[in-house]
Coordinates of C-alpha atoms in Angstrom, one line a residue:
Chain A
M1 CA -10.6 -12.6 -31.1
A2 CA -8.6 -10.4 -28.5
R3 CA -10.9 -7.5 -27.0
L4 CA -10.2 -4.8 -25.1
R5 CA -11.3 -5.7 -21.7
V6 CA -10.9 -2.8 -18.5
L7 CA -11.2 -3.5 -15.4
V8 CA -11.2 -0.7 -12.6
L9 CA -9.2 -1.7 -10.2
G10 CA -9.6 1.6 -8.2
S11 CA -12.0 4.9 -9.0
A12 CA -10.5 7.5 -6.0
A13 CA -8.1 10.0 -5.7
G14 CA -5.1 9.6 -4.0
G15 CA -6.1 8.4 -0.3
G16 CA -8.8 6.4 -1.5
F17 CA -12.9 7.2 -0.1
P18 CA -13.2 6.9 2.3
Q19 CA -9.3 9.0 3.5
W20 CA -7.7 7.0 6.5
N21 CA -8.0 11.0 8.5
C22 CA -11.3 12.9 6.5
R23 CA -14.5 13.7 8.2
C24 CA -15.5 15.4 5.4
P25 CA -19.3 15.3 4.8
I26 CA -19.1 12.4 2.0
C27 CA -16.5 10.3 4.0
C28 CA -18.5 10.4 7.0
L29 CA -20.9 8.6 5.1
A30 CA -18.4 6.0 3.9
W31 CA -17.6 6.0 8.0
A32 CA -20.9 5.3 9.0
G33 CA -21.6 3.1 6.0
D34 CA -24.5 5.3 4.2
P35 CA -25.6 2.5 1.3
R36 CA -25.5 5.5 -0.8
V37 CA -21.8 5.4 -0.9
T38 CA -19.8 2.8 -1.7
A39 CA -16.1 2.4 -0.7
R40 CA -13.1 3.0 -3.0
T41 CA -9.5 2.4 -3.6
Q42 CA -6.8 4.7 -5.4
S43 CA -7.0 5.2 -9.2
S44 CA -5.8 2.3 -11.4
L45 CA -7.1 -0.1 -14.3
A46 CA -6.2 -3.3 -15.5
V47 CA -6.3 -4.1 -18.9
S48 CA -6.4 -7.3 -21.6
A49 CA -7.2 -8.2 -25.2
D50 CA -7.3 -11.8 -24.1
G51 CA -8.4 -11.5 -20.6
K52 CA -5.8 -13.5 -19.3
A53 CA -2.3 -11.4 -19.5
W54 CA -3.3 -7.4 -18.3
L55 CA -1.7 -4.6 -17.9
L56 CA -1.7 -2.0 -15.2
L57 CA -2.5 1.4 -16.0
N58 CA -0.6 2.9 -12.9
G59 CA 0.0 1.2 -9.9
S60 CA -2.3 2.7 -6.2
P61 CA -0.9 1.9 -2.5
D62 CA -4.0 -0.3 -2.7
L63 CA -2.7 -2.7 -5.0
R64 CA -2.4 -5.3 -2.8
Q65 CA -5.9 -5.0 -1.8
Q66 CA -6.8 -4.7 -5.7
I67 CA -5.3 -8.4 -6.4
M68 CA -6.7 -9.9 -3.4
S69 CA -10.3 -8.8 -5.1
T70 CA -9.4 -9.3 -8.5
P71 CA -9.4 -13.1 -9.2
A72 CA -8.5 -12.0 -13.4
L73 CA -5.0 -10.6 -11.5
Q74 CA -4.1 -13.5 -8.9
P75 CA -1.8 -16.3 -9.9
K76 CA -2.4 -19.4 -12.1
G77 CA 0.2 -21.1 -12.7
E78 CA 3.5 -21.4 -11.8
A79 CA 4.7 -21.0 -7.8
R80 CA 5.7 -17.9 -8.8
S81 CA 4.3 -16.2 -11.2
T82 CA 1.5 -13.1 -12.2
P83 CA -1.2 -12.3 -15.0
I84 CA -0.1 -9.0 -15.0
A85 CA 2.4 -8.4 -17.4
G86 CA 3.7 -4.9 -16.9
V87 CA 2.5 -1.6 -15.3
F88 CA 2.0 1.9 -17.4
L89 CA 3.0 4.4 -15.1
T90 CA 1.2 7.8 -16.4
N91 CA 3.3 10.0 -13.8
G92 CA 5.0 9.8 -10.2
D93 CA 2.3 10.7 -8.3
V94 CA 2.3 8.7 -5.0
D95 CA -1.3 7.1 -5.5
H96 CA 0.0 6.6 -9.0
I97 CA 3.4 4.4 -7.7
G98 CA 3.3 3.4 -4.4
G99 CA 1.9 0.1 -5.6
L100 CA 5.1 -0.7 -7.2
L101 CA 6.4 -1.5 -3.5
S102 CA 3.7 -4.5 -3.5
L103 CA 5.0 -5.7 -6.8
R104 CA 8.4 -6.8 -5.4
E105 CA 9.3 -10.3 -4.2
Q106 CA 11.8 -10.9 -7.8
Q107 CA 8.6 -11.2 -9.9
P108 CA 9.5 -10.0 -13.5
F109 CA 7.1 -7.3 -15.6
T110 CA 7.9 -4.6 -17.3
L111 CA 7.3 -1.0 -15.8
Y112 CA 6.1 1.7 -18.8
G113 CA 6.3 5.6 -18.1
S114 CA 7.9 8.4 -19.5
Q115 CA 11.5 9.2 -18.8
T116 CA 10.5 11.9 -16.5
T117 CA 8.3 9.3 -14.4
L118 CA 11.7 6.3 -14.6
S119 CA 13.4 8.4 -13.5
L120 CA 11.6 10.0 -10.2
I121 CA 11.2 5.8 -9.8
A122 CA 15.0 5.9 -9.6
K123 CA 15.8 8.2 -7.6
G124 CA 13.0 7.4 -4.9
S125 CA 12.5 11.0 -3.4
I126 CA 8.6 9.6 -2.8
F127 CA 9.2 9.7 0.6
G128 CA 9.5 13.5 0.4
V129 CA 5.1 13.2 0.7
L130 CA 6.2 12.9 4.2
D131 CA 6.8 17.1 4.5
P132 CA 9.0 17.9 7.5
R133 CA 6.9 20.8 8.7
V134 CA 4.0 18.7 9.5
V135 CA 5.8 15.3 10.2
K136 CA 8.2 15.4 13.0
Q137 CA 11.0 12.6 12.5
I138 CA 12.7 11.8 16.0
P139 CA 15.7 9.5 15.9
V140 CA 15.7 7.3 18.7
G141 CA 19.3 5.7 19.7
I142 CA 19.4 2.0 21.0
D143 CA 18.5 2.2 24.8
Q144 CA 17.3 6.0 24.8
I145 CA 13.1 5.9 26.7
I146 CA 10.4 7.8 24.7
G147 CA 7.3 8.4 25.6
P148 CA 5.3 9.3 27.5
Q149 CA 4.3 8.9 24.1
A150 CA -0.1 8.4 23.6
G151 CA 0.6 7.6 27.4
L152 CA 3.2 4.6 26.7
T153 CA 6.7 4.4 27.4
L154 CA 9.0 3.0 24.3
R155 CA 12.9 1.5 24.3
P156 CA 14.3 0.1 21.1
F157 CA 17.3 -2.1 21.6
A158 CA 19.6 -4.1 19.1
V159 CA 18.3 -7.9 17.4
P160 CA 20.4 -9.5 15.6
G161 CA 19.3 -9.1 11.6
K162 CA 21.2 -7.0 8.8
V163 CA 20.5 -4.0 6.6
P164 CA 17.4 -4.4 4.3
L165 CA 17.3 -6.3 1.3
F166 CA 16.7 -3.7 -0.7
L167 CA 20.4 -2.0 0.5
E168 CA 21.9 -5.2 0.1
G169 CA 25.8 -6.1 -1.0
E170 CA 27.3 -9.3 -2.2
T171 CA 28.1 -10.1 1.7
V172 CA 25.2 -9.6 4.3
E173 CA 26.9 -9.5 7.6
I174 CA 24.4 -10.2 10.8
A175 CA 24.9 -7.8 13.2
E176 CA 23.3 -6.4 16.6
T177 CA 23.6 -2.5 15.4
E178 CA 20.6 -0.2 15.2
T179 CA 19.8 -1.5 11.7
T180 CA 17.0 -3.7 13.3
V181 CA 15.1 -3.1 16.5
G182 CA 13.1 -4.5 19.2
L183 CA 10.9 -2.3 21.4
E184 CA 10.3 -3.0 24.7
I185 CA 6.3 -0.7 25.6
A186 CA 5.1 -0.1 28.7
A187 CA 2.2 1.2 30.5
G188 CA -0.2 0.5 33.2
G189 CA 2.9 -1.8 34.6
K190 CA 2.8 -4.2 31.7
R191 CA 5.6 -5.0 29.5
L192 CA 4.9 -5.7 25.8
V193 CA 7.7 -6.5 24.0
Y194 CA 7.5 -7.0 20.3
V195 CA 10.3 -8.2 18.0
P196 CA 9.2 -8.8 14.4
G197 CA 12.5 -9.8 12.7
C198 CA 15.4 -11.3 14.9
A199 CA 18.4 -13.2 13.1
D200 CA 19.0 -14.7 16.2
L201 CA 18.3 -15.3 20.6
N202 CA 21.1 -15.2 21.9
A203 CA 21.4 -14.9 26.2
G204 CA 20.6 -11.0 26.4
L205 CA 18.6 -10.4 24.0
V206 CA 16.8 -14.1 26.3
A207 CA 17.0 -12.0 29.5
R208 CA 15.5 -9.5 28.2
L209 CA 12.4 -10.9 26.8
S210 CA 12.4 -13.2 30.4
G211 CA 9.1 -11.2 32.9
A212 CA 7.3 -10.3 29.6
D213 CA 3.8 -9.9 30.2
L214 CA 2.7 -10.0 26.4
L215 CA 5.7 -11.3 23.9
F216 CA 5.3 -10.6 19.7
F217 CA 7.8 -12.8 18.2
D218 CA 10.0 -13.0 14.7
G219 CA 7.6 -16.6 13.3
T220 CA 8.2 -15.9 9.6
T221 CA 9.3 -19.0 9.2
F222 CA 8.6 -22.4 10.3
T223 CA 12.0 -24.1 9.5
D224 CA 15.0 -22.4 8.4
D225 CA 15.2 -24.0 4.8
E226 CA 11.9 -24.1 4.4
M227 CA 11.7 -21.3 0.8
V228 CA 14.9 -23.6 -0.2
R229 CA 12.6 -26.7 0.1
L230 CA 9.5 -25.5 -1.6
G231 CA 11.9 -23.5 -4.5
L232 CA 10.8 -20.0 -3.9
S233 CA 14.0 -19.0 -2.9
P234 CA 17.8 -19.6 -2.4
K235 CA 18.1 -18.3 1.0
T236 CA 17.3 -19.9 4.2
A237 CA 15.4 -18.3 7.1
A238 CA 19.1 -17.4 9.0
R239 CA 20.5 -15.8 5.2
M240 CA 16.9 -13.4 5.5
G241 CA 17.8 -12.1 9.4
H242 CA 15.6 -14.6 10.2
L243 CA 15.5 -16.9 13.3
A244 CA 13.0 -19.9 12.2
I245 CA 10.6 -22.1 15.0
D246 CA 11.6 -25.4 14.9
G247 CA 14.9 -26.8 15.6
P248 CA 17.5 -27.0 18.1
R249 CA 18.3 -23.9 17.2
G250 CA 14.6 -22.0 17.0
S251 CA 12.7 -20.2 18.9
L252 CA 10.3 -22.6 20.3
E253 CA 13.2 -24.7 21.8
R254 CA 15.3 -21.2 22.8
L255 CA 12.0 -20.1 24.7
A256 CA 10.9 -22.7 25.5
K257 CA 12.0 -22.3 29.9
V258 CA 11.8 -18.6 29.6
Q259 CA 8.6 -17.1 31.8
I260 CA 7.2 -14.8 29.2
G261 CA 2.8 -13.9 30.3
R262 CA 1.9 -14.7 27.0
K263 CA 4.2 -15.8 23.4
V264 CA 2.6 -14.9 19.6
Y265 CA 4.3 -15.3 16.8
I266 CA 3.9 -12.9 13.8
H267 CA 5.5 -11.6 10.7
I268 CA 4.9 -14.7 9.6
N269 CA 5.8 -15.8 5.5
N270 CA 2.8 -16.8 3.6
T271 CA 5.1 -20.7 3.1
N272 CA 4.2 -21.2 7.1
P273 CA 2.2 -23.9 7.9
V274 CA 1.4 -22.6 10.9
L275 CA -0.5 -20.6 9.3
V276 CA -2.9 -23.4 8.9
A277 CA -5.3 -24.2 11.8
G278 CA -4.9 -28.5 12.0
S279 CA -1.0 -28.4 10.9
P280 CA 0.8 -31.0 13.0
E281 CA 3.3 -27.5 13.4
R282 CA 0.4 -25.5 14.4
R283 CA -0.5 -27.8 16.7
K284 CA 3.6 -28.5 18.6
V285 CA 3.6 -24.1 19.0
E286 CA 0.1 -24.2 20.6
A287 CA 1.7 -27.5 22.5
A288 CA 4.4 -25.4 23.2
G289 CA 2.0 -21.9 24.7
W290 CA 2.3 -20.2 21.1
E291 CA -0.1 -17.8 19.8
I292 CA -0.6 -17.5 16.3
A293 CA -1.4 -13.7 15.3
Y294 CA -4.3 -13.0 13.0
D295 CA -5.3 -9.9 12.1
G296 CA -8.0 -8.5 14.0
M297 CA -6.9 -9.9 17.2
E298 CA -7.0 -7.8 19.9
I299 CA -5.0 -7.9 23.4
V300 CA -5.8 -5.7 26.8
L301 CA -3.3 -6.3 29.4
Chain B
M1 CA -6.2 4.5 34.8
A2 CA -3.8 2.7 31.8
R3 CA -3.7 -0.3 30.3
L4 CA -1.4 -1.3 27.5
R5 CA -3.7 -2.2 24.4
V6 CA -2.4 -4.2 21.5
L7 CA -4.3 -4.6 18.3
V8 CA -2.8 -7.0 15.2
L9 CA -3.5 -4.9 11.8
G10 CA -1.1 -7.3 10.4
S11 CA 0.7 -10.5 10.5
A12 CA 2.3 -12.0 7.5
A13 CA 5.8 -10.8 6.3
G14 CA 6.1 -8.9 3.4
G15 CA 4.2 -9.8 0.6
G16 CA 1.4 -10.7 3.1
F17 CA -1.1 -14.0 3.0
P18 CA -1.7 -14.8 0.0
Q19 CA 1.0 -13.2 -1.9
W20 CA 0.3 -11.6 -4.6
N21 CA 2.2 -13.5 -7.2
C22 CA 2.7 -17.1 -4.9
R23 CA 1.1 -20.7 -5.3
C24 CA 3.1 -22.5 -3.0
P25 CA 0.9 -24.9 -1.3
I26 CA -0.3 -22.5 1.3
C27 CA -1.4 -19.4 -0.4
C28 CA -3.0 -22.2 -3.0
L29 CA -5.4 -22.9 0.0
A30 CA -5.7 -19.0 0.9
W31 CA -6.5 -18.6 -3.2
A32 CA -9.3 -21.7 -3.0
G33 CA -10.7 -20.2 -0.1
D34 CA -9.7 -22.6 2.4
P35 CA -11.8 -22.5 5.4
R36 CA -8.3 -23.9 7.7
V37 CA -6.2 -20.9 6.6
T38 CA -7.4 -16.9 6.7
A39 CA -5.8 -13.5 4.8
R40 CA -2.9 -11.6 6.1
T41 CA -2.0 -8.9 5.6
Q42 CA 1.6 -7.2 5.8
S43 CA 3.1 -7.2 9.4
S44 CA 2.0 -4.5 11.9
L45 CA 0.8 -3.7 15.1
A46 CA -1.2 -0.6 16.8
V47 CA -0.9 0.2 20.9
S48 CA -2.9 2.5 23.5
A49 CA -2.9 3.0 27.1
D50 CA -6.0 4.4 26.8
G51 CA -7.8 3.4 23.5
K52 CA -8.1 6.7 21.9
A53 CA -4.4 7.7 20.6
W54 CA -3.0 4.8 19.0
L55 CA 1.0 4.1 18.0
L56 CA 1.7 2.1 15.0
L57 CA 4.7 -0.4 15.5
N58 CA 6.1 -0.1 11.6
G59 CA 3.4 1.1 8.5
S60 CA 2.8 -1.2 6.0
P61 CA 2.1 -1.4 2.8
D62 CA -1.1 -2.8 4.2
L63 CA -1.9 -0.1 6.3
R64 CA -4.7 2.0 3.9
Q65 CA -6.7 -1.7 4.0
Q66 CA -5.6 -1.9 8.1
I67 CA -7.3 1.4 9.0
M68 CA -10.8 0.4 6.8
S69 CA -11.4 -2.6 8.5
T70 CA -10.1 -1.0 12.2
P71 CA -12.8 1.5 13.5
A72 CA -10.3 2.4 16.6
L73 CA -7.7 4.2 14.1
Q74 CA -10.9 5.9 12.1
P75 CA -11.1 9.7 12.3
K76 CA -13.5 10.7 14.6
G77 CA -12.7 14.4 15.7
E78 CA -11.8 17.4 13.5
A79 CA -12.6 17.2 9.7
R80 CA -9.2 16.2 9.1
S81 CA -8.2 14.4 12.0
T82 CA -6.8 10.5 13.1
P83 CA -6.2 8.4 16.1
I84 CA -2.6 7.6 15.0
A85 CA -0.3 10.2 17.7
G86 CA 3.0 8.8 15.8
V87 CA 5.0 5.4 13.6
F88 CA 7.4 3.8 15.4
L89 CA 10.3 2.2 12.5
T90 CA 12.2 -1.3 13.5
N91 CA 13.7 -1.4 10.7
G92 CA 13.5 0.2 7.5
D93 CA 12.7 -2.9 5.2
V94 CA 9.5 -2.5 2.3
D95 CA 7.1 -4.0 4.5
H96 CA 7.8 -2.0 7.2
I97 CA 8.5 1.3 6.1
G98 CA 6.1 1.3 3.0
G99 CA 3.1 2.2 4.7
L100 CA 4.0 5.2 5.3
L101 CA 3.0 6.7 1.7
S102 CA -0.6 6.3 3.4
L103 CA 0.4 8.4 6.0
R104 CA 0.4 11.5 3.3
E105 CA -2.3 14.3 2.8
Q106 CA -1.2 16.6 5.5
Q107 CA -2.0 14.9 8.3
P108 CA 0.7 15.8 11.8
F109 CA 1.9 12.7 14.0
T110 CA 5.6 11.5 15.0
L111 CA 7.7 9.0 13.3
Y112 CA 10.4 7.2 15.7
G113 CA 13.1 4.9 14.5
S114 CA 16.8 4.3 14.2
Q115 CA 19.0 7.1 12.9
T116 CA 20.0 4.8 10.2
T117 CA 16.2 3.7 9.6
L118 CA 15.6 7.3 9.7
S119 CA 18.4 8.1 6.8
L120 CA 16.7 5.7 4.9
I121 CA 13.3 7.4 4.4
A122 CA 15.3 10.6 3.5
K123 CA 17.4 8.5 1.1
G124 CA 14.1 7.1 -0.3
S125 CA 16.0 4.4 -1.9
I126 CA 13.5 2.3 -1.5
F127 CA 12.6 1.6 -5.2
G128 CA 15.4 -0.5 -5.3
V129 CA 13.5 -2.9 -4.8
L130 CA 12.6 -3.2 -7.4
D131 CA 15.7 -4.7 -9.1
P132 CA 16.9 -4.1 -12.5
R133 CA 18.0 -7.4 -13.4
V134 CA 14.3 -8.7 -12.5
V135 CA 12.0 -6.4 -13.5
K136 CA 13.0 -4.2 -17.0
Q137 CA 12.2 -0.6 -17.4
I138 CA 11.8 1.2 -20.6
P139 CA 11.2 4.4 -20.9
V140 CA 8.5 5.9 -23.5
G141 CA 8.3 8.9 -25.2
I142 CA 5.2 11.2 -26.3
D143 CA 3.2 9.4 -29.5
Q144 CA 5.4 6.2 -29.3
I145 CA 3.2 3.3 -29.5
I146 CA 4.4 0.2 -27.9
G147 CA 3.2 -2.9 -28.0
P148 CA 1.7 -5.9 -28.9
Q149 CA 2.1 -5.9 -24.8
A150 CA -0.3 -8.3 -23.7
G151 CA -2.1 -8.0 -26.9
L152 CA -2.4 -4.3 -26.6
T153 CA -0.5 -1.2 -28.2
L154 CA -0.3 1.8 -26.5
R155 CA 0.9 4.9 -26.8
P156 CA 1.1 8.1 -24.7
F157 CA 0.4 11.8 -25.1
A158 CA 0.9 14.6 -22.9
V159 CA -1.7 16.2 -20.6
P160 CA -1.4 19.5 -19.0
G161 CA -0.1 18.4 -15.7
K162 CA 2.6 19.7 -13.1
V163 CA 5.3 17.6 -11.3
P164 CA 4.0 15.6 -8.4
L165 CA 3.0 17.2 -5.2
F166 CA 6.5 16.4 -3.2
L167 CA 8.4 17.7 -6.1
E168 CA 6.5 20.8 -5.8
G169 CA 8.9 24.3 -5.4
E170 CA 7.5 27.6 -4.6
T171 CA 5.8 28.3 -8.1
V172 CA 3.6 25.6 -9.8
E173 CA 3.3 25.7 -13.4
I174 CA 0.7 23.8 -15.6
A175 CA 2.3 22.6 -18.6
E176 CA 1.7 19.6 -21.2
T177 CA 5.0 17.5 -20.7
E178 CA 5.6 14.0 -19.9
T179 CA 5.4 14.8 -16.9
T180 CA 1.7 13.7 -17.0
V181 CA 0.7 11.3 -19.9
G182 CA -2.7 10.1 -20.9
L183 CA -2.9 6.7 -22.6
E184 CA -4.8 5.2 -25.7
I185 CA -5.3 1.9 -25.8
A186 CA -6.0 0.0 -28.5
A187 CA -7.2 -3.8 -28.9
G188 CA -9.9 -6.0 -31.1
G189 CA -10.6 -2.1 -33.2
K190 CA -11.6 -0.2 -30.4
R191 CA -9.9 2.4 -28.4
L192 CA -9.6 3.4 -25.1
V193 CA -8.4 6.7 -24.1
Y194 CA -6.8 7.2 -19.8
V195 CA -6.7 10.6 -18.9
P196 CA -6.9 10.4 -14.9
G197 CA -5.1 13.6 -14.1
C198 CA -5.7 16.7 -16.6
A199 CA -5.4 19.9 -15.7
D200 CA -7.3 21.7 -18.7
L201 CA -9.0 20.1 -22.2
N202 CA -7.8 22.3 -24.8
A203 CA -8.6 21.8 -28.3
G204 CA -5.3 19.3 -28.9
L205 CA -6.6 17.3 -26.4
V206 CA -10.4 17.6 -27.3
A207 CA -9.6 16.0 -30.6
R208 CA -7.3 12.6 -29.6
L209 CA -10.3 11.7 -27.7
S210 CA -13.1 12.6 -30.2
G211 CA -14.4 9.0 -31.7
A212 CA -12.8 7.0 -28.4
D213 CA -14.4 4.1 -27.5
L214 CA -14.5 4.2 -24.4
L215 CA -12.3 7.3 -22.6
F216 CA -11.7 7.4 -18.1
F217 CA -11.7 11.1 -17.6
D218 CA -9.9 12.7 -14.6
G219 CA -13.3 13.2 -11.9
T220 CA -11.2 14.0 -9.1
T221 CA -13.9 16.9 -8.2
F222 CA -16.8 18.7 -9.0
T223 CA -16.7 22.1 -8.9
D224 CA -12.7 24.0 -8.4
D225 CA -13.3 24.9 -5.1
E226 CA -14.8 22.3 -3.3
M227 CA -11.1 21.1 -1.2
V228 CA -11.2 25.0 -0.3
R229 CA -14.8 25.7 0.5
L230 CA -14.6 22.2 2.9
G231 CA -12.2 23.8 4.3
L232 CA -9.6 20.9 3.6
S233 CA -6.9 22.6 1.4
P234 CA -6.2 26.0 -0.1
K235 CA -5.3 24.4 -3.0
T236 CA -8.0 24.4 -6.1
A237 CA -8.7 20.9 -8.3
A238 CA -6.4 23.7 -10.9
R239 CA -3.6 24.1 -8.3
M240 CA -3.8 20.9 -8.1
G241 CA -3.6 20.2 -11.6
H242 CA -7.0 18.7 -12.2
L243 CA -10.1 20.1 -14.0
A244 CA -13.4 20.8 -12.4
I245 CA -16.2 18.6 -13.7
D246 CA -18.9 21.6 -13.4
G247 CA -19.0 25.2 -15.0
P248 CA -18.2 26.4 -17.6
R249 CA -14.7 25.6 -18.4
G250 CA -15.4 21.8 -16.9
S251 CA -14.8 18.3 -18.6
L252 CA -19.2 18.0 -18.9
E253 CA -19.8 21.8 -20.9
R254 CA -16.1 20.6 -22.9
L255 CA -17.1 17.3 -23.8
A256 CA -20.7 17.6 -24.3
K257 CA -21.4 17.4 -27.8
V258 CA -17.4 15.2 -28.3
Q259 CA -18.5 11.6 -29.9
I260 CA -17.4 9.1 -27.2
G261 CA -18.8 5.3 -27.3
R262 CA -18.7 5.7 -23.1
K263 CA -17.2 8.3 -20.7
V264 CA -16.6 7.4 -17.6
Y265 CA -15.1 9.2 -14.6
I266 CA -12.7 8.4 -12.8
H267 CA -9.4 9.1 -9.6
I268 CA -12.7 10.7 -7.6
N269 CA -11.6 12.5 -4.5
N270 CA -13.6 12.0 -1.6
T271 CA -14.5 15.4 -1.7
N272 CA -17.1 14.9 -4.5
P273 CA -20.4 14.4 -4.5
V274 CA -20.7 12.2 -7.5
L275 CA -20.0 9.9 -4.8
V276 CA -23.4 9.8 -3.9
A277 CA -25.6 7.7 -5.7
G278 CA -29.0 10.2 -6.1
S279 CA -27.2 13.5 -5.2
P280 CA -28.1 16.0 -7.8
E281 CA -24.5 16.3 -9.0
R282 CA -25.1 12.6 -9.4
R283 CA -27.8 12.6 -11.3
K284 CA -26.2 15.5 -13.3
V285 CA -23.3 14.0 -14.5
E286 CA -25.4 10.8 -15.4
A287 CA -27.8 13.0 -17.2
A288 CA -25.4 13.7 -19.7
G289 CA -24.4 10.1 -20.4
W290 CA -21.2 9.9 -17.9
E291 CA -20.5 6.4 -15.5
I292 CA -19.2 6.7 -12.3
A293 CA -16.5 4.6 -11.7
Y294 CA -16.8 2.0 -9.7
D295 CA -13.6 -1.0 -8.2
G296 CA -15.0 -4.0 -9.2
M297 CA -16.5 -2.3 -13.0
E298 CA -15.7 -4.4 -16.2
I299 CA -16.4 -3.6 -19.4
V300 CA -15.1 -5.9 -22.6
L301 CA -15.3 -3.1 -25.5

């Protein structure tokens, strides 16, 4: 027999509790770990009649975190699946629709809402929350040095890449434009290079990485056909604008003889076996002098 | 002396690890809690020269969660402040820009990126990630019954509200339109009403709430001028489209004599003292038969 079940995924208003930039008296309790208050994510419920299929009421920007802490909403069936059958939007505020961004990945579900709200989603003017009177936007050209900003100088450089997935047309071209950039960052005489997405390690790019004190480099997939072999996507890493770690054209081989202080793979896809401590792939990259980035990793150069 | 510091906020690719809808072999390890793998949020670094001011390199959709687990990025100064001085976007992919949604709340910072990427932000077509070939969108009219969806029937109803903040013009009108809706949800003979945002409890709305087995209602602020008194905003709750809990026109008073099975406040702002166990305000709402929602709260009717 159907019973109406409700899970509170998030109980706070926009910004959550504590709010990222707030030291109001109550947020201060939360930041201090006062036992009288409990942290809360942004507003959302999940409802179900059978405890198996769930409908979300609003998708908060914290939705991914909420799914992580809610076993009922985690996939149980096929390789790509979800117990989330749909989402109902009660309005178009950011704290209620931002989580839709976490429900991408080609997963079918149904989105409900008033025509007014769905029109907002279609129009996508949500980034108007970044009020230009408050948030300054500075376009930065390729090789334009900016800073010091927070004591750092930064210089973006073009890396081979493609347009974002949501703007892809019928054909996808890999080009070295400002669509995707890497960053050189310097302070205290040290140089960090950050390239979380890179479709090809050409000679110019290798030269730029040479001599860096620290490199964070695209570690999306281990092999080029990793997603294809797992049946998760028809796309190779190359098609997604990423250079695989392994193989004769991979980053491991291309950077093997380049002088770099510390080399760290980042932007690691969930299919990449380097995520598994002790795996042959992890051992292979570690033996080659690479590290695998982890949340909370801290490096002081 | 400046030293280049790097914090890895997130080391996974788009979707994070595990990914919400994925049961690939490696995600299965994470879902099962296998000690060989560690959960990872989406791609972002923080860099600093002095350990005080930080620059984010990309803003992932997990940014709020990352701030919560990173003391260095938490506010330390004024009532509204942040150590985050700016964000550099290396491209316009969702996993790199979605977190900008978490940096709202009238907080100044600087956004850097190529003209191409900043144009994307301005255009805001990011919600194109919800591919209409995969995600079906169903506009639902006021009082239109939908379902069964996951065994539930749903009926939206208009509640007094205003347009989303990011679409506000010079004047803001409170109206009972489809801009903000409440939801009646039924299964197994029980009825839940969900109203996370409501600017006024008029007679029609009170009649609709009457007899519900469970009500989740707008608990944004305790008093109408709460944000104003704290110096956090010039806006009253009413101006933000919310009805305060307390006061002669508040929801506590308006619903005191209405027959409702369980009454739960949700969408609670970080300034609301009902967040504090044992506070006079918490005791007042509890004495009136209300509960305060919390993340992980589960109710089976």
